[in-house]
Amino acid sequence: MEFVEHNLCDYSRSRLKVGGNSTSLLSPYLHFGELSVRKVFQSARMKQILWRREQNSQGEESVTLFLKAVGLREYSRYLTFNFPFTHERPLLSNLKYFPWNADVNRFKAWRQGRTGYPLVDAGMRELWATGWIHNRIRVIVSSFAVKFLLLPWRWGMKYFWHTLLDADLECDILGWQYISGSLPDGHELERLDSPQIQGSKFDPEGEYVRQWLPELARMPTEWIHHPWDAPHTVLKAAGVELGLNYPKPIIDIDIAREHLREAIFKMWEMEAAAKAATSDGMNEEVFDNSIGIETSTIPKVILKENSSCPTYSSNDQRVPSFQNGNNGSLHRKRAKCVEEERLPADKPNNHNKQAGTSRGEEDLCSTAESSASKRQSISRMSFSVPRSCSLSDGRPMQECELSDMKQSWQEKIDLEQTSSKNGN
């Protein structure tokens, strides 16, 4: 690759320059599968090993920083795979109370590059013209939209998705959640970076701004990133008329910082009120991020009305034991099983007919029995039978000895084995 051979060694020094080809420009090729991430990693690592032998510290540092950027790309896939709702909901639940300002006019001014902040406007115009912007510019313009204008981060994420050539959903989600403070390891929500300071740091000569904002091409470097502070004579000499050929700042930095602080306070108040309304304030609220997702209805099992022995839901998943043998409702549920046990052994045809009749009788047994009967096994054999039982009409049965019960179960097993052999 040309980048690895010629530009990777200077990556640590040139990566922060927002103008020119200071980065690898490999993201579109990685996104569309024209280049393998494994090949990029292997090529960079081979260079790093070579430069380490040559004691080229700058080359080693450049490879480390470049592979860190590649690792963040894979980290975005890890987050999206484990938290698939992150394209529409913040990862931190408290952000759901943040009072976003859904101002369409401000969003339009931001995307068209008419905010009045030269570095932000230059980045948005480059994005519209070329479909690509430097990673540092992406951070600056997205932070401005979220922190200065309080626009919903989903709006910016969708706009990036429609305009970027390397529009990668996972990276797009990671970037906007990182900027909006929605990630535990992301930007602090209260952090607000001045575009003026960012411009003097990453575009000190103003070349990037002059390239994409021709109306500011004649502005002196001293005022290029904050023309609103320039004297009137300087603006007149540069041919700049604020509010006419270049807009005034859409919002003052101090006012934006105050609005952000108020929004954060309101977010915490709304979260505290929500917790107090749902609990005593001592328990932590569990936020279900799946709220609002359409799901199909879960089918319910409805028993037939003509069932002779109704099923009681309180005992549906309960195995009878000697301790609950005096429960009348449980006896009525299992009366059919007791009657089958008392059938004479010389009527195998009737027994087979009752054992595999209709689906209605399958509903008479518990959930554990009905699931086991599909494997052609008698689930009632796994239950322990109570000593005292009653018939379906309420007449009490004589108490049986444990040895007699074991003998009757053994007879029943022999009978079923004989019936299965005759069926085969």
PDB file of C-alpha atoms in Angstrom, residues 26 44 93 108 130 162 176 178 181 186 218 225 229 238 242 256 304 349 360 374 378 404 413 416 420:
ATOM      1  CA  LEU A  26      -8.363   3.886   3.584  1.00  0.00           C
ATOM      2  CA  ALA A  44       1.658  -1.911   9.543  1.00  0.00           C
ATOM      3  CA  SER A  93     -29.796   5.456  30.314  1.00  0.00           C
ATOM      4  CA  LYS A 108     -30.225  23.341   8.447  1.00  0.00           C
ATOM      5  CA  THR A 130     -16.474  15.617  -1.341  1.00  0.00           C
ATOM      6  CA  HIS A 162     -26.216   9.915   3.963  1.00  0.00           C
ATOM      7  CA  TRP A 176     -21.833  10.270  17.781  1.00  0.00           C
ATOM      8  CA  TYR A 178     -18.849   9.229  22.021  1.00  0.00           C
ATOM      9  CA  GLY A 181     -21.509  11.632  26.266  1.00  0.00           C
ATOM     10  CA  GLY A 186     -16.614   8.984  25.836  1.00  0.00           C
ATOM     11  CA  ARG A 218      -8.650  37.535   2.238  1.00  0.00           C
ATOM     12  CA  HIS A 225     -11.068  31.713  13.018  1.00  0.00           C
ATOM     13  CA  ASP A 229     -13.847  40.049  16.715  1.00  0.00           C
ATOM     14  CA  ALA A 238     -11.134  41.602   3.348  1.00  0.00           C
ATOM     15  CA  LEU A 242     -21.017  39.754   8.622  1.00  0.00           C
ATOM     16  CA  ALA A 256     -24.066  28.015  24.584  1.00  0.00           C
ATOM     17  CA  LYS A 304     -60.967 -26.255  25.805  1.00  0.00           C
ATOM     18  CA  ASN A 349     -57.119 -51.536  23.881  1.00  0.00           C
ATOM     19  CA  GLY A 360     -57.682 -31.846  24.842  1.00  0.00           C
ATOM     20  CA  LYS A 374     -44.174 -35.560  22.808  1.00  0.00           C
ATOM     21  CA  ILE A 378     -45.047 -41.229  30.276  1.00  0.00           C
ATOM     22  CA  ASP A 404     -49.188 -51.714  46.647  1.00  0.00           C
ATOM     23  CA  ILE A 413     -45.121 -50.306  32.965  1.00  0.00           C
ATOM     24  CA  GLU A 416     -47.425 -50.200  28.278  1.00  0.00           C
ATOM     25  CA  SER A 420     -45.985 -50.705  22.354  1.00  0.00           C
TER      26      SER A 420
END
